[in-house]
mmCIF file of C-alpha atoms and ligand atoms in Angstrom:
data_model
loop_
_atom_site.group_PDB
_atom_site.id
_atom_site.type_symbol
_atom_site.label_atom_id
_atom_site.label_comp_id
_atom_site.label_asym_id
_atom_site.label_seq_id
_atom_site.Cartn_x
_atom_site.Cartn_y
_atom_site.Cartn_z
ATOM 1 C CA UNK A 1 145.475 158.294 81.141
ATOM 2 C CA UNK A 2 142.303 155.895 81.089
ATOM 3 C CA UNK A 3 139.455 157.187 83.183
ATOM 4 C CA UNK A 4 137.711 155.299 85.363
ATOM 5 C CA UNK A 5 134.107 154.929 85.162
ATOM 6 C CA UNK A 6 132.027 154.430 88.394
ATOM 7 C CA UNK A 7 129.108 151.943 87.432
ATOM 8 C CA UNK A 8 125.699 153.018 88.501
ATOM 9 C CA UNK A 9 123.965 151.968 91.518
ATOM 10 C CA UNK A 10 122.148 149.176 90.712
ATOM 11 C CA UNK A 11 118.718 150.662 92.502
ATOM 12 C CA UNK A 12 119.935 154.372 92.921
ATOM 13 C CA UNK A 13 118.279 156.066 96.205
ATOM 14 C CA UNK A 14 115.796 158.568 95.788
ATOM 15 C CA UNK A 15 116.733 162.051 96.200
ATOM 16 C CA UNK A 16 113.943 162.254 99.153
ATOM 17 C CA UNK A 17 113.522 165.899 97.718
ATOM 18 C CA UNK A 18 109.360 165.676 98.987
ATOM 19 C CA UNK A 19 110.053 165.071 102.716
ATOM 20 C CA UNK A 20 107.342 166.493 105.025
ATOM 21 C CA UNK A 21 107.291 168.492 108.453
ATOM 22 C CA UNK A 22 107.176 164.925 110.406
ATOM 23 C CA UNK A 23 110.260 163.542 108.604
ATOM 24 C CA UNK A 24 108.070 161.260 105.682
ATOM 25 C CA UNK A 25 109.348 161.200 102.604
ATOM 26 C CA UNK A 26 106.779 161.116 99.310
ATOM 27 C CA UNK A 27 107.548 158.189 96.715
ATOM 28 C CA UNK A 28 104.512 156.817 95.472
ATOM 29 C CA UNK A 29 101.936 159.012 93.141
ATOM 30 C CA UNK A 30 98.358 157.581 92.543
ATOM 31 C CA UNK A 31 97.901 158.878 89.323
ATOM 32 C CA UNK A 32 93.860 158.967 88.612
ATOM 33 C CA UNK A 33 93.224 159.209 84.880
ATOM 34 C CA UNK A 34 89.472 159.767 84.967
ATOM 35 C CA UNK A 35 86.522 160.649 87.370
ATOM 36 C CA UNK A 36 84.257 158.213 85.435
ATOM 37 C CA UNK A 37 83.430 154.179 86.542
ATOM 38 C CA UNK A 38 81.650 151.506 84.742
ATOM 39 C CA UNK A 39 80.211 150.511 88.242
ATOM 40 C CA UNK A 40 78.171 152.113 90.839
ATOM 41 C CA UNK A 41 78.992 150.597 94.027
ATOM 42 C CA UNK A 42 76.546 151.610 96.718
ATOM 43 C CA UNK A 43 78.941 152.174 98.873
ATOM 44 C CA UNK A 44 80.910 154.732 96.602
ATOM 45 C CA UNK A 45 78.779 156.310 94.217
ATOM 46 C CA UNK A 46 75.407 157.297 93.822
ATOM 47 C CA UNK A 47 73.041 155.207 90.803
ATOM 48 C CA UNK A 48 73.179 158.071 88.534
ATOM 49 C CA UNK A 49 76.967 158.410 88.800
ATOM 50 C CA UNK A 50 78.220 162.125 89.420
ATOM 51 C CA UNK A 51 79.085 165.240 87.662
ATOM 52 C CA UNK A 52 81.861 164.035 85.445
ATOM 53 C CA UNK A 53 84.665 166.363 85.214
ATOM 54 C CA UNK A 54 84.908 168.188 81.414
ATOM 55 C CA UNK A 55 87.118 166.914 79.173
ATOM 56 C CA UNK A 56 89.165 170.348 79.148
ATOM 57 C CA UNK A 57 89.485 170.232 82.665
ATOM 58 C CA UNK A 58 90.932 166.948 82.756
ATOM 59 C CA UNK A 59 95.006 166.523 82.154
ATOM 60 C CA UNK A 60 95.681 165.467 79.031
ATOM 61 C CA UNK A 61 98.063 162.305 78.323
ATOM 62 C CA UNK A 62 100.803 164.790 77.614
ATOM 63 C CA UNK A 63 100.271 166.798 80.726
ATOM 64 C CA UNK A 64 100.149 163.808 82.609
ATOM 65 C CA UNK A 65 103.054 162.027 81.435
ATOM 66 C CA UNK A 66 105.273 165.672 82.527
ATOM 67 C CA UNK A 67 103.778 165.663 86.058
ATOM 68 C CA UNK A 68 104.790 162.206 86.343
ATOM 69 C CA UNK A 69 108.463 162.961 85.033
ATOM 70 C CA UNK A 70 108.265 166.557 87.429
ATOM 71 C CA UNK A 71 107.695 163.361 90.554
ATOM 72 C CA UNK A 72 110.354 160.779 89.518
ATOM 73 C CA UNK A 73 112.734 163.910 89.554
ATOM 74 C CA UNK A 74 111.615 164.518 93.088
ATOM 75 C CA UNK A 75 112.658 161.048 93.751
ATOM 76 C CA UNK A 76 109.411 159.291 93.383
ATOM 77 C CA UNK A 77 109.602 155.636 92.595
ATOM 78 C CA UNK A 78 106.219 154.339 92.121
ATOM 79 C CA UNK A 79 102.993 155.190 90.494
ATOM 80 C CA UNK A 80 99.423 153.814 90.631
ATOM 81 C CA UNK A 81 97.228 154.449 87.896
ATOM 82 C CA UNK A 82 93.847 154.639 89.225
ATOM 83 C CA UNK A 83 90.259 156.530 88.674
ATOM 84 C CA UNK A 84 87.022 156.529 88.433
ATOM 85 C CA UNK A 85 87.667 153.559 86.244
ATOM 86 C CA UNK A 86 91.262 154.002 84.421
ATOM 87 C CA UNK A 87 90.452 150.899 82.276
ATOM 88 C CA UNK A 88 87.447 153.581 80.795
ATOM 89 C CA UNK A 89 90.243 156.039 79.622
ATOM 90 C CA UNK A 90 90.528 154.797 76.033
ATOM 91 C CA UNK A 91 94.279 155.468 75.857
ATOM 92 C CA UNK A 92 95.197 153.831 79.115
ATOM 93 C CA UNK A 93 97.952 151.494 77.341
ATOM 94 C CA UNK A 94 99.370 154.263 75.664
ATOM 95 C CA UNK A 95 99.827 156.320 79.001
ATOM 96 C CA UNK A 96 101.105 152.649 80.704
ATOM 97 C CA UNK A 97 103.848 152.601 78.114
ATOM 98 C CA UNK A 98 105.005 156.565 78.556
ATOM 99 C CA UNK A 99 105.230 156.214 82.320
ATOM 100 C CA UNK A 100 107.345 153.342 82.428
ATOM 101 C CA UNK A 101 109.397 155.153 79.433
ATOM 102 C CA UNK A 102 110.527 157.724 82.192
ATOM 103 C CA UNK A 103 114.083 157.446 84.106
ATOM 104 C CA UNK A 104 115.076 156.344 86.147
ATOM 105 C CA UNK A 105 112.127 153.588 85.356
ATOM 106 C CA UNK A 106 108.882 154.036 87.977
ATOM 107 C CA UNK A 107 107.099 150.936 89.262
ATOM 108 C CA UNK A 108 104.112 150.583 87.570
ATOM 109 C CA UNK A 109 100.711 149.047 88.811
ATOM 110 C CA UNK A 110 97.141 149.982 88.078
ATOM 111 C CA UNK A 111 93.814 149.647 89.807
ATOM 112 C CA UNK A 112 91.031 148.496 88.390
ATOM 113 C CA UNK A 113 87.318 146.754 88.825
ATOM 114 C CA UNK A 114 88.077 144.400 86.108
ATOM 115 C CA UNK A 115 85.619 145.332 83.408
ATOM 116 C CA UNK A 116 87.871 145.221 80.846
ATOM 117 C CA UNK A 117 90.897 143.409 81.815
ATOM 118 C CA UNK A 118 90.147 140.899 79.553
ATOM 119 C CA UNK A 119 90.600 142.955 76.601
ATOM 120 C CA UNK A 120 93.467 144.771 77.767
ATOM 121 C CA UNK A 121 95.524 142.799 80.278
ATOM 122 C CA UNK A 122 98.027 141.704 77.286
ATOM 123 C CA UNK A 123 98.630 145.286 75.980
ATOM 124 C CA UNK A 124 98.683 146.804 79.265
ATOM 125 C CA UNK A 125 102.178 144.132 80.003
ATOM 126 C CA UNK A 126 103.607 144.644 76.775
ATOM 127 C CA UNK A 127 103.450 148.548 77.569
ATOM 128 C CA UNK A 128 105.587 147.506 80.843
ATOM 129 C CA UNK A 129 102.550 147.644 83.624
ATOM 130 C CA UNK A 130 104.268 145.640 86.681
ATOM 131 C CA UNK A 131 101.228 145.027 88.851
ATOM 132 C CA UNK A 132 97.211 145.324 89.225
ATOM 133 C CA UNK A 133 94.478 145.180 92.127
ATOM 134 C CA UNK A 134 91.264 144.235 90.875
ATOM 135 C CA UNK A 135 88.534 145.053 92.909
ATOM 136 C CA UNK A 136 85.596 142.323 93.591
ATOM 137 C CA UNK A 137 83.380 142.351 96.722
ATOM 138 C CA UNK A 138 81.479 139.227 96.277
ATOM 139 C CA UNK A 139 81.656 135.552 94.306
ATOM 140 C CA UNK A 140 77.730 136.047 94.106
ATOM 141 C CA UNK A 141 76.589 137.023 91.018
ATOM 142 C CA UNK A 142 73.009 138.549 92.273
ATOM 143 C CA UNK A 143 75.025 140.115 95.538
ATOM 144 C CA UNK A 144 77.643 141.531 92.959
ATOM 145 C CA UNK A 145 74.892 142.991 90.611
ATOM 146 C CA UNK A 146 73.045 144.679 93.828
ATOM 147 C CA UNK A 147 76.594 146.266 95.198
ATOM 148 C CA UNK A 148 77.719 147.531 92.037
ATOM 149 C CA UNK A 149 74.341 148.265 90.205
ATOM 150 C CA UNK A 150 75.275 146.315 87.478
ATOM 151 C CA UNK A 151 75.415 142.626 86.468
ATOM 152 C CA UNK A 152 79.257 142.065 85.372
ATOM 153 C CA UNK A 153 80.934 139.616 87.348
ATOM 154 C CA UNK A 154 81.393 137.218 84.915
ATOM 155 C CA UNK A 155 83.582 140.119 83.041
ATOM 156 C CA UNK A 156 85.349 141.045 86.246
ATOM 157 C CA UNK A 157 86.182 137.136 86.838
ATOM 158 C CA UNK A 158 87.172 137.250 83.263
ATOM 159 C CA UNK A 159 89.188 140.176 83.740
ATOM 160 C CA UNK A 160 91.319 138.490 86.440
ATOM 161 C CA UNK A 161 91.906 134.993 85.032
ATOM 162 C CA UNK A 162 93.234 137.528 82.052
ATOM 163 C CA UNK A 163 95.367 139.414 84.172
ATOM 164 C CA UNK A 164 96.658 136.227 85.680
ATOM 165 C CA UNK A 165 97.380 134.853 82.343
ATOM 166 C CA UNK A 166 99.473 137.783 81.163
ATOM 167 C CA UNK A 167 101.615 137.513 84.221
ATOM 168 C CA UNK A 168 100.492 140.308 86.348
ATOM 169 C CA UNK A 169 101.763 139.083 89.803
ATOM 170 C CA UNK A 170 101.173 139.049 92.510
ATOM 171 C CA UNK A 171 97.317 139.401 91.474
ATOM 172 C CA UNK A 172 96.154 141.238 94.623
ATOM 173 C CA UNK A 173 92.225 141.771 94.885
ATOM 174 C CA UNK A 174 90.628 144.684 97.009
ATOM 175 C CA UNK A 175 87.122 143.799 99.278
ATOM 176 C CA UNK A 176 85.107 146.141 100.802
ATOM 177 C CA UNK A 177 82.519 144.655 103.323
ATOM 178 C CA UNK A 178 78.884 146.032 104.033
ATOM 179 C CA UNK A 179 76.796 145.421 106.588
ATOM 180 C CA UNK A 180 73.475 143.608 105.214
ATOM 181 C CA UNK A 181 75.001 143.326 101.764
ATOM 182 C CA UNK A 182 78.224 140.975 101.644
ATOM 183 C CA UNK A 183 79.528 141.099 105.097
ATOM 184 C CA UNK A 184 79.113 136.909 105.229
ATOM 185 C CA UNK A 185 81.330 136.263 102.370
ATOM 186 C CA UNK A 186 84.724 137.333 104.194
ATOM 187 C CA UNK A 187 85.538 133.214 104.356
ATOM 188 C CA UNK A 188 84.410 132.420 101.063
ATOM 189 C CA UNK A 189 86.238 135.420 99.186
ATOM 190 C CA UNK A 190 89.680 134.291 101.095
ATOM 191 C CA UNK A 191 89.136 130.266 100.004
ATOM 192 C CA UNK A 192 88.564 131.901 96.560
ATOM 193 C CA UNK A 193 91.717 133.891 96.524
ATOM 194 C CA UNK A 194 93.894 131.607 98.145
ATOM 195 C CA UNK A 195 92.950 128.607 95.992
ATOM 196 C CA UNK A 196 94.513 130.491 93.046
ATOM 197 C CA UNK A 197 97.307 132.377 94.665
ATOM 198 C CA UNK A 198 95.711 135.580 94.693
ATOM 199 C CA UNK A 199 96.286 138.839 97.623
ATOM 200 C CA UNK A 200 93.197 139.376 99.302
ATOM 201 C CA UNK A 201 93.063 142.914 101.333
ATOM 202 C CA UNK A 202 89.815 143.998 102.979
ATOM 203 C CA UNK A 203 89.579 147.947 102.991
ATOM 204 C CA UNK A 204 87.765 149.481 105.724
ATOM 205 C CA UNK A 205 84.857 151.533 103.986
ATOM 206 C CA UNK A 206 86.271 154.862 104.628
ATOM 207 C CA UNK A 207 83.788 157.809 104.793
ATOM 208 C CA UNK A 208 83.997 159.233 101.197
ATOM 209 C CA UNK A 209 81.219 158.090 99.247
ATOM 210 C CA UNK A 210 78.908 159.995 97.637
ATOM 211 C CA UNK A 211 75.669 159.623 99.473
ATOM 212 C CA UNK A 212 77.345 160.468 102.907
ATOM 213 C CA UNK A 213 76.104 156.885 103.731
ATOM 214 C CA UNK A 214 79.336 155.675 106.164
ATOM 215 C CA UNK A 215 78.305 155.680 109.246
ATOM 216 C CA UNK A 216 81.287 154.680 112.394
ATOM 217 C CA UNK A 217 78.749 152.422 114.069
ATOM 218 C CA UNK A 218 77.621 150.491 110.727
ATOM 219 C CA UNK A 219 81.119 150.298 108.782
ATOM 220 C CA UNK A 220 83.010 146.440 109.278
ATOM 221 C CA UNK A 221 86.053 147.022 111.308
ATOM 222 C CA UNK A 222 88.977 145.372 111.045
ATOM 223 C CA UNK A 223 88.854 143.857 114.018
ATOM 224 C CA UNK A 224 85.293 142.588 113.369
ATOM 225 C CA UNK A 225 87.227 141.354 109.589
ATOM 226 C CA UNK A 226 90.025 139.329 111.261
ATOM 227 C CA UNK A 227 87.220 137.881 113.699
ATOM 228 C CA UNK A 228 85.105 136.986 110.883
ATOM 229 C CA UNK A 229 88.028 135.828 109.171
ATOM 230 C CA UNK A 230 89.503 133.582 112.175
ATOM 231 C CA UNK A 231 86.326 131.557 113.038
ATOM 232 C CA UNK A 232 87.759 129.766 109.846
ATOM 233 C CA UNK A 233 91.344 130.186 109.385
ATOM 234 C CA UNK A 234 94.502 130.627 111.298
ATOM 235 C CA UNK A 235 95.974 133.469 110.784
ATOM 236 C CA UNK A 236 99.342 134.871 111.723
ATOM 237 C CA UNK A 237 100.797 138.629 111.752
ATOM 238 C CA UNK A 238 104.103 139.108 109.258
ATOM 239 C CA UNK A 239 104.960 142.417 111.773
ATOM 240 C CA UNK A 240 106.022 145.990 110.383
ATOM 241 C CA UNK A 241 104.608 146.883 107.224
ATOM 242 C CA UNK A 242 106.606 150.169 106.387
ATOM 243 C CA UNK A 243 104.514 151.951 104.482
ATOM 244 C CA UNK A 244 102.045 149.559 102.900
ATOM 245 C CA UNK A 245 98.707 150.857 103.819
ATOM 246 C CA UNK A 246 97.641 146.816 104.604
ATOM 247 C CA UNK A 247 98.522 144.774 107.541
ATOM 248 C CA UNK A 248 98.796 141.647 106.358
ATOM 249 C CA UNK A 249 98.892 137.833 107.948
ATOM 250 C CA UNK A 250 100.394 134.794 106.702
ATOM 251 C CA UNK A 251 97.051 132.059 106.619
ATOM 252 C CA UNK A 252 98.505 128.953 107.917
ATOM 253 C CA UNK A 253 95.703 126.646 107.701
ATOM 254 C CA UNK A 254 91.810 126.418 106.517
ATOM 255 C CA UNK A 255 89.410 125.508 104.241
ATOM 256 C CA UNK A 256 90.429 124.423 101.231
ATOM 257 C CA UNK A 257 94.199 123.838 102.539
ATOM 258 C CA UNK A 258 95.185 121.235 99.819
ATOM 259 C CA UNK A 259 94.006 123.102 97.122
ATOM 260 C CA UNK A 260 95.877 126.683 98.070
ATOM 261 C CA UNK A 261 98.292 127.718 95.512
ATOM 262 C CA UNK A 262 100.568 129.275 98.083
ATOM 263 C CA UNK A 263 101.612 127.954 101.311
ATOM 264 C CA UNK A 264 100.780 129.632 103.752
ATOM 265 C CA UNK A 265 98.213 131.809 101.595
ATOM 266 C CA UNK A 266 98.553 135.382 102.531
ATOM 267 C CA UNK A 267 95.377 138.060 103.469
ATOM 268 C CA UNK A 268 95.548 141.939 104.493
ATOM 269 C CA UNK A 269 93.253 144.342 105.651
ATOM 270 C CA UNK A 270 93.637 147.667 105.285
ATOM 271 C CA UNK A 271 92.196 149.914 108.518
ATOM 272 C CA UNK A 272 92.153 153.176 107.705
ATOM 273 C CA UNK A 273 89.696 154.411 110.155
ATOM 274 C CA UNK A 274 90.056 152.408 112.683
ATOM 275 C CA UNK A 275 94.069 151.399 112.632
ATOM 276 C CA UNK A 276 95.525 154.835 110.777
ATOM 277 C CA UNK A 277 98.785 154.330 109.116
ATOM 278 C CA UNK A 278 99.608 157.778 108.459
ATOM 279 C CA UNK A 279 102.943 157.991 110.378
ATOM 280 C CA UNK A 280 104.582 155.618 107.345
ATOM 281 C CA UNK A 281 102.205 157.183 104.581
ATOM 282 C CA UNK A 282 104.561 157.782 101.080
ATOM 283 C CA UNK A 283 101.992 158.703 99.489
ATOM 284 C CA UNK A 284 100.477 161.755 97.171
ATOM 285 C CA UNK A 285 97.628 161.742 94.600
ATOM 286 C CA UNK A 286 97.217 163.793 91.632
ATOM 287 C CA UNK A 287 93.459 164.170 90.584
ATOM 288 C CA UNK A 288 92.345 163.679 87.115
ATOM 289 C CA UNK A 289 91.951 167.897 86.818
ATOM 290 C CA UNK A 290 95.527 168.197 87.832
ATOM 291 C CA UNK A 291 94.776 168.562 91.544
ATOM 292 C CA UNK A 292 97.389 167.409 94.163
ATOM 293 C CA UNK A 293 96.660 166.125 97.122
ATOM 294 C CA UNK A 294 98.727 164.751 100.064
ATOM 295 C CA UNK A 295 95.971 162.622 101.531
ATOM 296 C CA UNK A 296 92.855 161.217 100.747
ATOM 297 C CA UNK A 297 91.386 162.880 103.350
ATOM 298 C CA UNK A 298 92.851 166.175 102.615
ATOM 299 C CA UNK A 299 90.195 169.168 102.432
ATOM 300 C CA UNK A 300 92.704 171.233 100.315
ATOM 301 C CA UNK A 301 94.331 170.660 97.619
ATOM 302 C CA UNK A 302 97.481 172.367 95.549
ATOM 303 C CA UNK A 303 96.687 172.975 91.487
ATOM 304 C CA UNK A 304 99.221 171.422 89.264
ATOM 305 C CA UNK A 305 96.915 172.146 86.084
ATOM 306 C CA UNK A 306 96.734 176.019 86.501
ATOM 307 C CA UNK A 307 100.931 176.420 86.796
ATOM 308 C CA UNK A 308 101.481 173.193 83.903
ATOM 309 C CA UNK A 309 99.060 175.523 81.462
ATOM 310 C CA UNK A 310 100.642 178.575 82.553
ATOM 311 C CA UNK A 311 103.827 177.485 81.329
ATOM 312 C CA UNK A 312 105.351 177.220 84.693
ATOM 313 C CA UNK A 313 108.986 175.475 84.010
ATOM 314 C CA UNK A 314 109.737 172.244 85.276
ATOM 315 C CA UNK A 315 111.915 173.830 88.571
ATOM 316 C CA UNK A 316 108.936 175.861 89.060
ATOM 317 C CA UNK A 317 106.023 172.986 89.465
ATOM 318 C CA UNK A 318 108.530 170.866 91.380
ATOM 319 C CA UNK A 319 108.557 174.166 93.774
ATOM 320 C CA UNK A 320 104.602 174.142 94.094
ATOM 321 C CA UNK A 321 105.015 170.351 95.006
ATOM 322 C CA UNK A 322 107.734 170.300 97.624
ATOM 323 C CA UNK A 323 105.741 173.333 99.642
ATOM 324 C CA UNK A 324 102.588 171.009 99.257
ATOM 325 C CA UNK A 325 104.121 168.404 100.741
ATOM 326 C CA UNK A 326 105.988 169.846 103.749
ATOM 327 C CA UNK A 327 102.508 171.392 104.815
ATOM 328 C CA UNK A 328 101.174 167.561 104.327
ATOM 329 C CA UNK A 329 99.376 166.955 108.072
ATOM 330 C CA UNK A 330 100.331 164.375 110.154
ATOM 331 C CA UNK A 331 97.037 162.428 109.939
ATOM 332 C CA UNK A 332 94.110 162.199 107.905
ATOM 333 C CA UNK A 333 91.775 162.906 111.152
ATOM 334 C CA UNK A 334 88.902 160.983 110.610
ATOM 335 C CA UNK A 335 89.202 160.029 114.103
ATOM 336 C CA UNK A 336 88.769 163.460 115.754
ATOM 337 C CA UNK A 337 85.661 165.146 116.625
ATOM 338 C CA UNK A 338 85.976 168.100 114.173
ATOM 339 C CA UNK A 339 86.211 166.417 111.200
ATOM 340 C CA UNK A 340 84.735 166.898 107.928
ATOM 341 C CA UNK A 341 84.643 164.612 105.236
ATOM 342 C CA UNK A 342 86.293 165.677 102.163
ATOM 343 C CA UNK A 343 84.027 167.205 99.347
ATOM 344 C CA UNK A 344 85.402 164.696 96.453
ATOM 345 C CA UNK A 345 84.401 161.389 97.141
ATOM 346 C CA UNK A 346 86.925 158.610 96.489
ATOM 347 C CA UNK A 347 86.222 157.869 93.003
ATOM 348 C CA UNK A 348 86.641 161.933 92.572
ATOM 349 C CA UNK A 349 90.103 161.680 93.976
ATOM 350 C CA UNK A 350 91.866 158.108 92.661
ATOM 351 C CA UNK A 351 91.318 155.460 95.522
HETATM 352 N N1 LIG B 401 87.641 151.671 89.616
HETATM 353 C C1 LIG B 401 88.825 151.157 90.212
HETATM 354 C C2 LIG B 401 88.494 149.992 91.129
HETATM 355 O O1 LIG B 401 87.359 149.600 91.200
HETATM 356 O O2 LIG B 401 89.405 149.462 91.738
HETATM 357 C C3 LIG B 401 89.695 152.176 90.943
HETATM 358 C C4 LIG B 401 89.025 153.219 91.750
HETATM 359 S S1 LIG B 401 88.108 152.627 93.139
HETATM 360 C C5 LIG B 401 87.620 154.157 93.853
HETATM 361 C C6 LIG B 401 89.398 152.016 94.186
HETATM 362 C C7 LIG B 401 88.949 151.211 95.370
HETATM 363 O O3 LIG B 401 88.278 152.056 96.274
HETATM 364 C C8 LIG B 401 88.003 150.058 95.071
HETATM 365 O O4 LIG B 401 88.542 148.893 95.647
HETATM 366 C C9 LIG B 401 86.734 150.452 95.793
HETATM 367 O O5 LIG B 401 86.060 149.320 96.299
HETATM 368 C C10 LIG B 401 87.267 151.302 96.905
HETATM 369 N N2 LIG B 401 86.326 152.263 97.496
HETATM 370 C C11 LIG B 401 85.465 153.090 96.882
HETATM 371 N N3 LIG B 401 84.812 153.841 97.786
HETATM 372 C C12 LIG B 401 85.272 153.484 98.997
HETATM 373 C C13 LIG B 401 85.014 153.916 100.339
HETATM 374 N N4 LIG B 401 84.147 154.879 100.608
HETATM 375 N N5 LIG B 401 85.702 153.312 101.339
HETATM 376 C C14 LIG B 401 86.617 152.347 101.081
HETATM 377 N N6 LIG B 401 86.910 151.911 99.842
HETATM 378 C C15 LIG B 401 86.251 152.471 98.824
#
């Protein structure tokens, strides 16, 4: 008698093996490759950069590429490649083209300040990379040199125009705003974006930085973004979010209007401190020495490396990850009076 054979699911479920205390279930890994960045934004690292982890301490490609295929068989779907500066990590492309090699296939997008996108964009979406943020604070070159310590934006425009024309969409681009440094180019950064069809997201400068320089009464708020944001556009909410970290608004009308790619152009900000998503957070990170944690703000953190090195089998690490993330807290806590900022900074950890 013929058998019948079931077809697969088209876009099979995940198993929700990593499902926390509060009922949220884990799908997305940001995977940081390196502690090391070609920039030195004030607001993240110090000028002389930091102690750069050893090379034996960091995972290797191959140890890498088996936590990643230890997630998707806990049902995770996505994974962000991010540092430090992944682009620095000379065999990013190779890495790219592993992950997306794993079954069922992971979403793949990577963040980046641009550097080297130019170089790399092509290889990186013939490898199978889906997506990228680029990160760019400012359209002015002098601003940009004095925020990042160094004078690249003409690489990190070149980078993006790149990325565009190797089909990485939608081309989303990440803006932090300081006080005294590029707060007044909220407007200017949107026209940019929207007159080429790009995702602009302001991020909330989130105490982590090296020089412990945040400060609650000096960092932009998003509500003090969308004000900034409104004196020249009209912006309208799109509602729930799920689990995106940004809440994001359809632009219906402002400068520039005949010349936007999209219509309407689209913006988010993303509040961490001051508007916490962490009751829809799907998210874990997994440090470039193997540490993981289940939120940025996390003061402890579970070693993968130790166990991986140790031989521990595949059942065994997905164990050590499942108990990490049913102890995951309900909130990163940056809001209450005891807390204590993290000792990695954000570069340290994979923003
Ligand atoms: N080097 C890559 C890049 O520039 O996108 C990836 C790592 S970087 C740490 C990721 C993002 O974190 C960047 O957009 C950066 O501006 C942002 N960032 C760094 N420190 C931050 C902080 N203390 N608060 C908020 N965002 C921060």
């Amino acid at each position: 008698m013929a058998r019948v054979l079931t077809p697969p699911a088209a876009n099979p479920q995940p198993p929700a093996v990593l499902r926390d205390a509060f009922g949220r279930v884990a799908t997305d890994v940001r995977l940081s490759l390196t502690d090391r960045c070609t920039l030195r934004c004030t607001y993240c690292m110090p000028a002389e950069g930091l102690d750069w982890l050893h090379k034996n301490d960091r995972l290797s490609d191959d140890e890498i590429v088996h936590l990643a295929s230890v997630f998707v068989g806990l049902g995770v779907r996505s994974f962000r490649i991010t540092g430090g500066e992944p682009l620095v990590h000379k065999t990013v492309v190779d890495v790219v083209g592993r992950l997306t090699a794993l079954a069922p296939r992971p979403e793949l997008s990577l963040t980046t300040n641009g550097i080297t996108l130019e170089r790399l964009a092509g290889a990186l979406v013939t490898a199978g990379l889906d997506r990228v943020n680029v990160s760019l604070d400012t359209l002015n070159r002098q601003h940009f040199a004095e925020l990042t310590r160094r004078d690249r934006l003409p690489d990190v425009l070149a980078g993006i125009a790149a990325a565009e024309a190797a089909g990485l969409r939608p081309l989303k681009i990440n803006s932090v705003l300081v006080r005294g440094g590029n707060i007044d180019e909220a407007s200017a950064l949107l026209e940019w974006a929207l007159c080429r069809g790009y995702q602009l997201r302001f991020i909330e400068h989130m105490p982590l930085d090296a020089d412990h320089i945040w400060s609650r009464a000096k960092m932009v708020t998003a509500e003090e973004i969308l004000d900034l944001l409104q004196r020249d556009y009209v912006l309208d909410p799109r509602g729930h979010r799920g689990s995106a970290p940004a809440e994001e608004f359809d632009v219906l009308d402002g400068p520039g209007r005949d010349h936007w790619a999209n219509s309407p152009g689209r913006v988010g900000v993303i509040a961490s401190v001051t508007r916490p998503f962490c009751r829809d957070c799907d998210r874990l990170r997994l440090t470039a020495d193997g540490q993981l944690r289940t939120c940025l703000f996390a003061r402890a953190e579970t070693d993968l490396r130790g166990p991986l090195r140790n031989g521990a089998s595949d059942a065994e690490l997905g164990e050590i990850i499942r108990l990490a993330v049913a102890g995951k807290q309900a909130g990163h806590g940056i809001n209450n009076v005891d807390f204590v900022q993290p000792s990695r900074t954000m570069s340290a950890i994979g923003g």
